[in-house]
Coordinates of C-alpha atoms in Angstrom, one line a residue:
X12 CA 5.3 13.8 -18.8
X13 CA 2.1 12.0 -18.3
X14 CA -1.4 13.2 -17.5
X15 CA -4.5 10.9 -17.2
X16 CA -7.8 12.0 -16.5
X17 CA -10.5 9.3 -15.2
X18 CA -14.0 9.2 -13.9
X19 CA -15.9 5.9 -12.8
X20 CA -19.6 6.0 -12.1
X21 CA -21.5 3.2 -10.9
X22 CA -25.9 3.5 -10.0
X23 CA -27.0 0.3 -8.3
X24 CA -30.6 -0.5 -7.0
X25 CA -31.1 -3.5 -5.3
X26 CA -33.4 -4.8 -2.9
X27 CA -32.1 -5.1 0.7
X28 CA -32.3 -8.1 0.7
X29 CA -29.2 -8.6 -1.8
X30 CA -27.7 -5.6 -1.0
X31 CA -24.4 -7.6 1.1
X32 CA -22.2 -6.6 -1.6
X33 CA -18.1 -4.9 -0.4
X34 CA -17.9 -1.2 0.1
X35 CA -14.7 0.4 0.0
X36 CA -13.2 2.0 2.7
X37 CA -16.1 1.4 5.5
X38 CA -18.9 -0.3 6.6
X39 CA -22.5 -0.7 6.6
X40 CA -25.7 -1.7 7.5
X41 CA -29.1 -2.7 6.0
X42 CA -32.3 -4.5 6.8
X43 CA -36.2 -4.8 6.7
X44 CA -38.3 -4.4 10.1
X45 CA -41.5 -6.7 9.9
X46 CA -44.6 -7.3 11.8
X47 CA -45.9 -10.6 13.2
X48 CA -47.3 -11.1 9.6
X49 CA -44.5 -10.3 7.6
X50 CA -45.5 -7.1 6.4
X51 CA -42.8 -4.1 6.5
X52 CA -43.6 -1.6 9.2
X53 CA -42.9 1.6 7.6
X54 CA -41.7 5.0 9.5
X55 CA -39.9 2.9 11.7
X56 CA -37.0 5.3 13.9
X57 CA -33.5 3.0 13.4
X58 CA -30.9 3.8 15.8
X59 CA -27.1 2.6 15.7
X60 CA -25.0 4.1 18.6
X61 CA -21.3 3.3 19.5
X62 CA -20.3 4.4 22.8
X63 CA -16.7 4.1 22.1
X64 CA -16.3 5.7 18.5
X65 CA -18.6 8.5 19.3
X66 CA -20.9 7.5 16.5
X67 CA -24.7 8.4 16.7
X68 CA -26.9 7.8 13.1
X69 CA -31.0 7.7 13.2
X70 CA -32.3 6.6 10.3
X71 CA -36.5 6.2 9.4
X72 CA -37.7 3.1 7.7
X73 CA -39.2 3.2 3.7
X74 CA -42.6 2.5 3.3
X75 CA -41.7 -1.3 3.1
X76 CA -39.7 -1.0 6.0
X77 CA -36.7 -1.4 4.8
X78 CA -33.5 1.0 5.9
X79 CA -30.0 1.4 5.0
X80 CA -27.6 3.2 6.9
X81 CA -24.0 3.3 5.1
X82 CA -20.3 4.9 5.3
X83 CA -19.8 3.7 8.8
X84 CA -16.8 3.5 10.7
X85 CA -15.8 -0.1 11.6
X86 CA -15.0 -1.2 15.1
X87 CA -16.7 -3.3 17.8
X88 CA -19.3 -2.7 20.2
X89 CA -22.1 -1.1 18.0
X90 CA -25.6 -1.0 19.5
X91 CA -28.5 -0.8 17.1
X92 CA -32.5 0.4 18.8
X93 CA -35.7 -0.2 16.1
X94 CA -38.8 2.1 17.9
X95 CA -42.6 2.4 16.5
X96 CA -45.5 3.9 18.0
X97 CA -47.8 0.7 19.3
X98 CA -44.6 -1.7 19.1
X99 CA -42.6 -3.2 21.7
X100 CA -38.9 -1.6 21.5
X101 CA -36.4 -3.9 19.7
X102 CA -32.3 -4.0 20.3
X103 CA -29.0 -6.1 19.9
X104 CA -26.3 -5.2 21.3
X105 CA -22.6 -5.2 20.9
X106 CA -21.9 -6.7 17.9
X107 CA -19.0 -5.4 15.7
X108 CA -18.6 -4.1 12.0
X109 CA -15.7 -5.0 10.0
X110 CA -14.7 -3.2 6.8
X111 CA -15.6 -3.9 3.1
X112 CA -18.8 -5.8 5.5
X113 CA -23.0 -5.3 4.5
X114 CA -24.6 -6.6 7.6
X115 CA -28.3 -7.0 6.8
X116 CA -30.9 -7.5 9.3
X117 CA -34.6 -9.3 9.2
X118 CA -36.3 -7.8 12.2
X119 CA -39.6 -8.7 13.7
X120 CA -41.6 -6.1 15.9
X121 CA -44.7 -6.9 18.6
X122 CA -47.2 -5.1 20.0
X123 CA -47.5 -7.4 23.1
X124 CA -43.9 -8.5 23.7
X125 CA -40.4 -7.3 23.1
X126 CA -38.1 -9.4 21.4
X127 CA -35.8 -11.7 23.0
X128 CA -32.0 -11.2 23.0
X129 CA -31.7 -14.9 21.4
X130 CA -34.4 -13.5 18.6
X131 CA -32.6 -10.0 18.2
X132 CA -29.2 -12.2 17.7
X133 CA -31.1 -14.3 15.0
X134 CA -32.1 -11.6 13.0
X135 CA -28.7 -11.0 11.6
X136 CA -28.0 -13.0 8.5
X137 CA -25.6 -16.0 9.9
X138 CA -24.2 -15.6 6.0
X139 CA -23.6 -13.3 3.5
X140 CA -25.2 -15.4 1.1
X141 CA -25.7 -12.8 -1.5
X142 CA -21.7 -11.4 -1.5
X143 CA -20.1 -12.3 -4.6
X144 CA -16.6 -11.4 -4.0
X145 CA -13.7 -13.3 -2.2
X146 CA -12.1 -11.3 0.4
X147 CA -10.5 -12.1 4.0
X148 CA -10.5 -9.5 6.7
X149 CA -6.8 -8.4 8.4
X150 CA -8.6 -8.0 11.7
X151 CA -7.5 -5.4 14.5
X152 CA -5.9 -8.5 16.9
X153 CA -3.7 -9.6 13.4
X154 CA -2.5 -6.2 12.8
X155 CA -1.7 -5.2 16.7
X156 CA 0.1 -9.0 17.3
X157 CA 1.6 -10.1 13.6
X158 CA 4.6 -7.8 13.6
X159 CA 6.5 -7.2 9.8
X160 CA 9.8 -6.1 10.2
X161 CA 9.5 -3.0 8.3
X162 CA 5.5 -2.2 9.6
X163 CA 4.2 -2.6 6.6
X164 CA 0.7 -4.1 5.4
X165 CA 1.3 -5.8 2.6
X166 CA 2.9 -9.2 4.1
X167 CA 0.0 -9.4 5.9
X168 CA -2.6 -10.0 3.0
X169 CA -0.8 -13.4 2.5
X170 CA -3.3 -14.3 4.9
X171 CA -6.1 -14.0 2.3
X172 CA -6.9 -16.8 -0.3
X173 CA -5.6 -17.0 -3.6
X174 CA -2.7 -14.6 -2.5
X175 CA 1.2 -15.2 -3.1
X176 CA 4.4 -13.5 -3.3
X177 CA 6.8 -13.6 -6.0
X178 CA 10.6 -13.6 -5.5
X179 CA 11.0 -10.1 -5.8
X180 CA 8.3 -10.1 -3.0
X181 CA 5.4 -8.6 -5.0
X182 CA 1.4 -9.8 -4.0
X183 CA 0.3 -12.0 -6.8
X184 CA -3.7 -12.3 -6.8
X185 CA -5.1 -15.6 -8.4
X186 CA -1.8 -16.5 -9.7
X187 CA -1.9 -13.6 -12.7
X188 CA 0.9 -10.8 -12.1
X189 CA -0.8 -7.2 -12.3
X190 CA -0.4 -4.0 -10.9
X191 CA -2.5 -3.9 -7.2
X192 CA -4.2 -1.3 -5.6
X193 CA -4.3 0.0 -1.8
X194 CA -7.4 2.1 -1.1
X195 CA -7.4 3.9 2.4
X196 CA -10.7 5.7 4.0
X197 CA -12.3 5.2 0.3
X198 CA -9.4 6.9 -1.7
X199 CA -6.4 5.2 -3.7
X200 CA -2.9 5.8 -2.0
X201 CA -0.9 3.6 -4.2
X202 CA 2.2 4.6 -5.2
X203 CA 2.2 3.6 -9.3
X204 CA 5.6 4.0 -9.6
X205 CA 6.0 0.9 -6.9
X206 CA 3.5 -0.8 -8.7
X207 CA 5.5 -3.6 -9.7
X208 CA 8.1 -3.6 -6.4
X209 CA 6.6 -4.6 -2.8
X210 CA 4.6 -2.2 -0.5
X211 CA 2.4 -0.4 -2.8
X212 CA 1.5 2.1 -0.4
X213 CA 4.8 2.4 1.5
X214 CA 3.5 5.6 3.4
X215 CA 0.7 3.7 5.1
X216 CA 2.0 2.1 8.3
X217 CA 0.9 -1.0 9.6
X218 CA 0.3 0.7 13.3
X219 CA -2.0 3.3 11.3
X220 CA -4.1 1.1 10.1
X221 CA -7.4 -0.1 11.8
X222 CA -8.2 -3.2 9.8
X223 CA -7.5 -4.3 6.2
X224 CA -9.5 -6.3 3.7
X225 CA -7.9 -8.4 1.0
X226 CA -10.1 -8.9 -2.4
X227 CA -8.9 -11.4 -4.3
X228 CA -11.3 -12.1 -6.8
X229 CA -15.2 -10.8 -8.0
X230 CA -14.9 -7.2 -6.8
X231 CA -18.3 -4.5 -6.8
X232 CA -18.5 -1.3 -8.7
X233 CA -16.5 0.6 -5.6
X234 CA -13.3 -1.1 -6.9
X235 CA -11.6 -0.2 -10.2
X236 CA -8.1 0.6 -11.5
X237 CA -6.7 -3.2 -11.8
X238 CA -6.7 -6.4 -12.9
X239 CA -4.9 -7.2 -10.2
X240 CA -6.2 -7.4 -6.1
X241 CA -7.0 -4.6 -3.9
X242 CA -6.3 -3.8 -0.4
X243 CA -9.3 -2.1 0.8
X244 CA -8.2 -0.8 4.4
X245 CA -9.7 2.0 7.3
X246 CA -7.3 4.3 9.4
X247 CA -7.2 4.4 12.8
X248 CA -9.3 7.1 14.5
X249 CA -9.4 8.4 17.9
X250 CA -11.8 7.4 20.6
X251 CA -13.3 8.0 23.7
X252 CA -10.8 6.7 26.0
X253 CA -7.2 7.9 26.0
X254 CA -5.1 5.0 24.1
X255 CA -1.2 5.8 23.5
X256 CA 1.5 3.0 22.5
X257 CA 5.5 2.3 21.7
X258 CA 7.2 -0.1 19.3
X259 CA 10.1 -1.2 18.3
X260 CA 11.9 -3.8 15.9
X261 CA 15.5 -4.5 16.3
X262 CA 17.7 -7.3 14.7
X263 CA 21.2 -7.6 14.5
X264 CA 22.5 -8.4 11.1
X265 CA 24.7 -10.8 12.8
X266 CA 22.1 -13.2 14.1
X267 CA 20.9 -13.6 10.3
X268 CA 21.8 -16.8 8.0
X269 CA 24.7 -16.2 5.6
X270 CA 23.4 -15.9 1.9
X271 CA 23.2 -18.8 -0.1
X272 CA 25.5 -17.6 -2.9
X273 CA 27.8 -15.0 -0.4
X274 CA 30.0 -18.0 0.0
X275 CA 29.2 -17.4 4.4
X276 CA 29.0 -13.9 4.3
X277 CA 27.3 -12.1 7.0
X278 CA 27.0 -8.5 6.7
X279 CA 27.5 -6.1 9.7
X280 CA 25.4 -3.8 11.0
X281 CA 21.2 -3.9 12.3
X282 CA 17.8 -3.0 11.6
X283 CA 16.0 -0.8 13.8
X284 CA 12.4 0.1 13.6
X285 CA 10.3 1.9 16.2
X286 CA 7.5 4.3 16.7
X287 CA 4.7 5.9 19.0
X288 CA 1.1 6.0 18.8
X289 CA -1.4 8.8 20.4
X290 CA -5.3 8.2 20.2
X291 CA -7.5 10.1 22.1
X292 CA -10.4 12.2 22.4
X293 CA -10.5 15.9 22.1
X294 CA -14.0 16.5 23.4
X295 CA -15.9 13.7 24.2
X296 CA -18.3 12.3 21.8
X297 CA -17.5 15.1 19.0
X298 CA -13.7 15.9 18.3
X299 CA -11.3 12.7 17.9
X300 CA -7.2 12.7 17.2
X301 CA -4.8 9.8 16.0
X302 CA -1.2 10.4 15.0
X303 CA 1.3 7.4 14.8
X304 CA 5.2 8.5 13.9
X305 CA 7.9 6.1 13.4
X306 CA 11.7 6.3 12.7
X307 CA 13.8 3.2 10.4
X308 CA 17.1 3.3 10.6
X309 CA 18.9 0.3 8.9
X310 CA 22.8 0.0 8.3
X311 CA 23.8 -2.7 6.6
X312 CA 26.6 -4.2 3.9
X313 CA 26.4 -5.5 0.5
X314 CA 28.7 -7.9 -1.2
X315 CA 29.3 -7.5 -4.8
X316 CA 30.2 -11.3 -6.7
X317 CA 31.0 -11.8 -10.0
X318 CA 30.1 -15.4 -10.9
X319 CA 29.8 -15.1 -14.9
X320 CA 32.1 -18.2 -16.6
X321 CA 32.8 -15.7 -19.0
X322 CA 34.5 -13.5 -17.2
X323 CA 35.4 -15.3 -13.7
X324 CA 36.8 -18.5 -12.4
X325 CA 34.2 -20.4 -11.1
X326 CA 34.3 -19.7 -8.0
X327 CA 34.4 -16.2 -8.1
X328 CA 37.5 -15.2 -6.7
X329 CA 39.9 -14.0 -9.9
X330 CA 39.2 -12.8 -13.2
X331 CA 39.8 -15.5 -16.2
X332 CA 43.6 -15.3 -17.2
X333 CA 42.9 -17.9 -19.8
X334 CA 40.8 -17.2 -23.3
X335 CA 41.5 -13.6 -23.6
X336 CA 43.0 -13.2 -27.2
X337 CA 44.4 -9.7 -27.0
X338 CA 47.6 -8.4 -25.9
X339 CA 48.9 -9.7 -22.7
X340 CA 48.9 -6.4 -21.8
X341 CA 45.7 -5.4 -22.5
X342 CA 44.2 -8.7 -20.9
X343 CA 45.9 -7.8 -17.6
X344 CA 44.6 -4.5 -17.6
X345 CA 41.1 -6.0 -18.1
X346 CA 41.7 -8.8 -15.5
X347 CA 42.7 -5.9 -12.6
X348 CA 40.2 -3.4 -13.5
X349 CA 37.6 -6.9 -13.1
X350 CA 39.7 -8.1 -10.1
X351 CA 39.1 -4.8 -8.0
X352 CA 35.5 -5.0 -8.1
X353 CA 35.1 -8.9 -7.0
X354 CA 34.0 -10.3 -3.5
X355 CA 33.5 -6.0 -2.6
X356 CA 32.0 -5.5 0.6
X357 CA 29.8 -2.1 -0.1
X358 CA 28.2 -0.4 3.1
X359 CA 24.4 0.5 2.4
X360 CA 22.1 2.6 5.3
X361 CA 18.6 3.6 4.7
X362 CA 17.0 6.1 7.0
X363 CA 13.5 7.4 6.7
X364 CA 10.6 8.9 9.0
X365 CA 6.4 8.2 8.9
X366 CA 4.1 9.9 9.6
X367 CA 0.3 9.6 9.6
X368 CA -2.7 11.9 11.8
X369 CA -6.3 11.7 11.8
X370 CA -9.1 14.0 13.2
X371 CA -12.5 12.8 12.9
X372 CA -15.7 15.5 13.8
X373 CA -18.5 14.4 14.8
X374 CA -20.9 17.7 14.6
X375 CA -24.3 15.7 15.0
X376 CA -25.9 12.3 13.9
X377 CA -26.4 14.4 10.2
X378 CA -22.8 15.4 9.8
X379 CA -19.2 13.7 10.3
X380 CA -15.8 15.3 9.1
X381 CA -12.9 14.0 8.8
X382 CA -9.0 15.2 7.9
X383 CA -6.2 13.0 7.3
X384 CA -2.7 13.3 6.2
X385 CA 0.9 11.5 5.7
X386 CA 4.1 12.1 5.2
X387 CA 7.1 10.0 4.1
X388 CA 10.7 11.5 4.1
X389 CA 13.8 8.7 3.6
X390 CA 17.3 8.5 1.7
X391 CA 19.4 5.4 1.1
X392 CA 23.2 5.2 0.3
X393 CA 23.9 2.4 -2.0
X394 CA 20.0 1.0 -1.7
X395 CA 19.1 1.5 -5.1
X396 CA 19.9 -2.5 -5.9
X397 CA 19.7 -3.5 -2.1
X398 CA 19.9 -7.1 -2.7
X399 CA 22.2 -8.5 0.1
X400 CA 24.8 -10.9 -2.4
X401 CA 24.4 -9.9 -6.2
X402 CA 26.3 -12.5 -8.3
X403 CA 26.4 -10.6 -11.5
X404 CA 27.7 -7.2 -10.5
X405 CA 25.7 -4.3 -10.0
X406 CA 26.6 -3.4 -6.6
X407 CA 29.2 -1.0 -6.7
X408 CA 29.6 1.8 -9.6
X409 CA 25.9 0.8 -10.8
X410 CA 24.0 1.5 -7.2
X411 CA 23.1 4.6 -6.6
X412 CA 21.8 6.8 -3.6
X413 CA 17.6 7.1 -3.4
X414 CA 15.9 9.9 -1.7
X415 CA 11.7 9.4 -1.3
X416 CA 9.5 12.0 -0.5
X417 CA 6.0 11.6 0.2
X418 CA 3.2 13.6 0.9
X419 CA -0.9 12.8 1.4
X420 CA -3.6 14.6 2.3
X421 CA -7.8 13.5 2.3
X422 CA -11.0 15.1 3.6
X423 CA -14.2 13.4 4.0
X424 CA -17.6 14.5 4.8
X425 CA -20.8 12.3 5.4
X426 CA -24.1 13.6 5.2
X427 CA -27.1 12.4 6.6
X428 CA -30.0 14.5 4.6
X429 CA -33.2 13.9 5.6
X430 CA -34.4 10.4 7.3
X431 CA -33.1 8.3 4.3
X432 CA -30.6 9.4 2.5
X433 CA -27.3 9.7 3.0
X434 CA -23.8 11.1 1.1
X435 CA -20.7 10.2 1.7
X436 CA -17.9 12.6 0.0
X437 CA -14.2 11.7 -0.1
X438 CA -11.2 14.4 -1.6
X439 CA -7.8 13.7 -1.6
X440 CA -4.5 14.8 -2.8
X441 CA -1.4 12.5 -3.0
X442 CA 2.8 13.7 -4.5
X443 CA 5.6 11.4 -4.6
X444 CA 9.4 12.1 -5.5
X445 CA 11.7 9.5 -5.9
X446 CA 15.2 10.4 -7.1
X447 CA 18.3 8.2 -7.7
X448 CA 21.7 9.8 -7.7
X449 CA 24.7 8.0 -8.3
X450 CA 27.4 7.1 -5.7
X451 CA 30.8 8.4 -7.1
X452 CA 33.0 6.9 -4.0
X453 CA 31.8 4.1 -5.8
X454 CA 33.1 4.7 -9.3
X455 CA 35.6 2.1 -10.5
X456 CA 39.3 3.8 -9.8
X457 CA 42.5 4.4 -10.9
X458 CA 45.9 2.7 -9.4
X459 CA 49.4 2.2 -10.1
X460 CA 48.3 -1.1 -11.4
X461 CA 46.2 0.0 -13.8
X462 CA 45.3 3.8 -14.5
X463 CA 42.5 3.0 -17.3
X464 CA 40.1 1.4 -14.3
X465 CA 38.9 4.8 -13.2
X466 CA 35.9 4.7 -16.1
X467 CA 33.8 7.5 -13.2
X468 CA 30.6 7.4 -15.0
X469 CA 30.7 5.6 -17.8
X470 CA 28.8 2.8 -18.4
X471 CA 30.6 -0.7 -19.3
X472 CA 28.3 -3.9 -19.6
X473 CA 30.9 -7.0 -20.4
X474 CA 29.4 -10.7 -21.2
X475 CA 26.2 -9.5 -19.7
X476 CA 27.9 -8.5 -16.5
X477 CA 27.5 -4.4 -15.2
X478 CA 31.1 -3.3 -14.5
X479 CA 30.6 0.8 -15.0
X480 CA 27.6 3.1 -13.7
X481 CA 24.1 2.4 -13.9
X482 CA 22.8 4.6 -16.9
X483 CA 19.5 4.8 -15.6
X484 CA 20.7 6.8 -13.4
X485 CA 20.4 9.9 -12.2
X486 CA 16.8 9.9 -12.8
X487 CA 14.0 12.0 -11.0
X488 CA 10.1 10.7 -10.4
X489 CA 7.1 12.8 -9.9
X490 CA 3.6 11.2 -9.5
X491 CA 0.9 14.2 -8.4
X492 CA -2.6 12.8 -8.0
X493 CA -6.0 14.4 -7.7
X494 CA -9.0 12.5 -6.3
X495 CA -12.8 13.2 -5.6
X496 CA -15.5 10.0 -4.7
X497 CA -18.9 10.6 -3.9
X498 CA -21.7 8.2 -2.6
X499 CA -25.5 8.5 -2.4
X500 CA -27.7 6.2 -1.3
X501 CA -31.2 5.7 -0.1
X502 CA -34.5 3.7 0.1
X503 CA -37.6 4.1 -2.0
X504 CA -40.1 1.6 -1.2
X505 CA -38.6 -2.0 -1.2
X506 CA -35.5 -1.1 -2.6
X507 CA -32.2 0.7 -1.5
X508 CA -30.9 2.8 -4.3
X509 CA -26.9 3.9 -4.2
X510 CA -25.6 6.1 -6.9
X511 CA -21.7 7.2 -7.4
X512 CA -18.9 8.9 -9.0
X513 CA -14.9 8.4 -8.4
X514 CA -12.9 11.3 -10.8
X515 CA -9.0 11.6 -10.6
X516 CA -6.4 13.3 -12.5
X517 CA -2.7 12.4 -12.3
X518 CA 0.1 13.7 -13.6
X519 CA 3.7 11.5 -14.0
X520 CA 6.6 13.3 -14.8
X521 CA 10.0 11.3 -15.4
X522 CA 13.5 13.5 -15.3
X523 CA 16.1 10.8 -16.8
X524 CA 18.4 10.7 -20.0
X525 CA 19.1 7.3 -20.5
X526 CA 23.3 6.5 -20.9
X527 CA 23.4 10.6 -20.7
X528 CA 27.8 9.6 -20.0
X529 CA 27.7 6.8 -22.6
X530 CA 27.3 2.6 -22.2
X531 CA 29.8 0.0 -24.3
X532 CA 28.5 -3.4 -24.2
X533 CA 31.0 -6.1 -25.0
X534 CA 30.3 -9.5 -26.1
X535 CA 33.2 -10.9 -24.6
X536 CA 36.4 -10.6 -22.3
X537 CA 38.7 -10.3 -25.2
X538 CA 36.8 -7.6 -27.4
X539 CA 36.7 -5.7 -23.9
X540 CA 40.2 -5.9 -23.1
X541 CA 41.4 -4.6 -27.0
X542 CA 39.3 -1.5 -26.5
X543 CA 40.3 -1.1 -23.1
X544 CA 44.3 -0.5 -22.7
X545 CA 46.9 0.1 -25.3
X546 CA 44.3 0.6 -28.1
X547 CA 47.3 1.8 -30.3
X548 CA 44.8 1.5 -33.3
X549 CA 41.8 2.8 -31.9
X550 CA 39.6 -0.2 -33.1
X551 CA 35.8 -0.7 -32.1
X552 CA 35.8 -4.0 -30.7
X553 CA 32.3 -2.9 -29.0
X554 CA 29.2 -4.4 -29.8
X555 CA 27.1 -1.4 -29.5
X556 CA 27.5 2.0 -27.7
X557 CA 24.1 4.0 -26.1
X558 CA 24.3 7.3 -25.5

């Protein structure tokens, strides 16, 4: 067992005019409001609406003029008003905030005129010239019209630079394998025992997901944890139209290239994805609902090769019957009990079911709530090595049957206190179980040709080939996870000042007695076939022996 205990703090101040930097799990806004002569206009009333969201935020201007106005939902369509006393009224229009994004704003006011809409477009910065890291955006359209078979996010942040996958289909960030985080609505939902494996955050649907930003490289103080890359992505949230949706994947097995090494094997059986998706307002303007839930259900086959030189002809087919230097007796016992586990078609099915819902509460332009939670329930038979052709072995009495259990829960409450200042609080709780059993149908068995190949659970490792159970397994994981991020910000004179905390404690627990039935590990065919059958003198041809 494993407990860790960590707390980050970060205090920026900046001016606004540098202030473009990535936040996690939102967006925001910043800016000055000038007069004809470049002076700030302080006390200025700063209003950003978005009719669809339901967002309303009114923020008043420093005694520079500058305001900041953070934790903000991204989406499209936001409308931003400047009002003074003795000034003309200033707006733009429509113009969208993507997440991770700073837009900052140079506004002029007049007394005599109103701005034009081609001025009001000008005064957003063209560039983030000030943002120092490298990210790309997984934008709304990519994630609703790039479908992954198994609805996952991760494939899509190959779209980011510096981003590649390994053979075991990992995300490799600038070309330096480390363990990567996913961050959701401000709060870490990776799953550290999948660290290393793909889909760090196998909960998190790709359908529940608004948008997605990949960070490469050069992140702010809001990112920690690793040395790898983060996903910094925002859940979907209802709105204030009715929006509902159904998927589905499906793909025959059959319509699938044969494996390179399964000598034109095609394995039976399909993949079936699908799910449904409910957004919609409860009361308009104030009370918002999402909920996505989706259903995989995957049947499949594996085939189990033995191509060790070893221990096989070459092309797989037969155990050697040349080389062994034991009895002939003892060498046909170790060729049968090989033979019966060559070219071995093993079924495998995974089932599991997702589920994500959000309410957001919008109780005035001071306060917003939100409640979120997901859920991940799934088993596999014979998915614990779920490689389609293994050449080595490893298939059949070393599989095992996987059962995954998720659960997620998070709370968030922004604050507006005052004209200037604003806190943004995040809470949330996270448990994952993972448990590997093993599959005794698949245990190496007894016949009339040879009644010493039912070994059940023992494990045998011959020539560097797996021929007996796994003995990793039967293990059990646990991963329980407390966090708690808070953010306040504001603006004192010329500057915006942002001050923060991130605090978690986890606690790992892992159930497993390594080789609890016992492993042999034989250098060669021969030493394995002495020990084997007809050990009359009950020698130790082994190399070593776990237990």
């Amino acid at each position: 067992m494993r407990r860790t205990l960590a707390v980050s703090l970060f205090a920026l101040v900046c001016s606004t005019t540098v202030y473009a930097q990535t936040v996690v799990g939102s967006g925001a806004i910043t800016g000055i409001v000038l007069d004809k002569y470049g002076d700030g206009i302080p006390e200025t009333t700063i209003n950003l609406t978005n009719k669809t969201l339901g967002v309303k935020r009114t923020m008043l201007t420093s005694d520079d003029g500058i305001f900041t106005i953070p934790a903000l939902l991204p989406g499209a369509a936001y409308d931003l008003k400047v009002t003074r006393r003795g000034y003309a009224e200033w707006e733009l229009a429509s113009f969208d905030l993507v997440v991770g994004e700073t837009l900052n704003f140079r506004i002029h006011l007049y007394a005599d005129r109103p701005s034009t809409a081609a001025e009001a477009q000008r005064s957003l910065a063209p560039v983030q010239d000030s943002k120092t890291s490298v990210t790309a955006t997984v934008t709304p359209e990519q994630l609703s019209s790039l479908p992954t078979p198994a609805q996952q996010v991760d494939p899509l942040l190959l779209l980011a630079p510096a981003v590649v996958q390994s053979p075991q289909g990992v995300l490799v960030y600038r070309g330096e394998p480390a363990r990567n985080v996913f961050q959701l609505d401000s709060l870490s939902v990776t799953n550290n025992y999948s660290r290393f494996a793909p889909n760090v955050a196998p909960f998190i649907m790709q359908e529940s997901v608004s948008e997605v930003q990949a960070i490469s490289a050069a992140p702010t103080q809001d990112f920690t944890y690793t040395y790898g890359g983060w996903a910094n992505a925002v859940s979907k949230s209802g709105t204030n139209s009715l929006h509902a949706s159904a998927y589905d994947y499906y793909a025959q097995n059959a319509w699938n290239k044969p494996d390179f090494f399964g000598n034109g094997f095609v394995p039976t059986g399909r993949y079936n994805n699908g799910g449904i998706s409910l957004g919609t307002p409860i009361v308009n303007d104030t009370l918002f609902f999402f909920g996505n839930i989706q259903h995989l259900n995957n049947s499949s086959q594996e085939l189990n090769r033995i191509l060790n030189p070893l221990l096989t002809v070459p092309d797989g087919s037969a155990a050697l019957t040349t080389g062994c230097t034991a009895t002939a007796s003892q060498c046909l016992q170790a060729q049968t009990y090989i033979n019966q586990q060559l070219n071995v078609k093993v079924p495998e099915t995974e089932n599991s079911t997702t589920g994500f819902a959000r309410m957001d509460f919008r109780a005035s332009d001071k306060n917003t709530f939100t409640l979120s939670g997901a859920v991940l329930t799934g088993r596999g038979v014979n998915n614990l090595n779920n490689a389609t052709v293994s050449t080595n072995g490893g298939l059949l009495g070393a599989n095992a049957n996987v059962t995954n259990s998720t659960r997620y829960a998070a709370f968030g409450w922004t604050h507006v206190i005052g004209e200037s200042m604003v806190n943004n609080f995040h809470g949330g709780w996270f448990r994952d179980t993972m448990t590997a059993a093993s599959n005794t149908t698949q245990f190496p068995a007894s016949s009339s040709n040879c009644l010493a190949c039912g070994t059940g659970p023992l494990a045998i490792n011959v020539a560097g080939t797996s021929l007996g159970n796994n003995p990793a397994v039967p293990f059990n994981l646990r991963e329980g996870r407390y966090q708690a991020a808070d953010d306040f910000s504001f603006t004192l004179a010329s500057h915006t000042v942002r001050i923060g905390v991130d605090a978690w404690r986890r606690n790992d627990t892992m159930d497993q007695l390594y080789a609890r039935f016992g492993q042999y590990n034989y250098d060669s065919l021969s030493a394995f076939a002495t020990d084997f059958s007809a050990d009359v003198r009950a020698l130790k041809n082994y190399a070593t022996f776990d237990q």
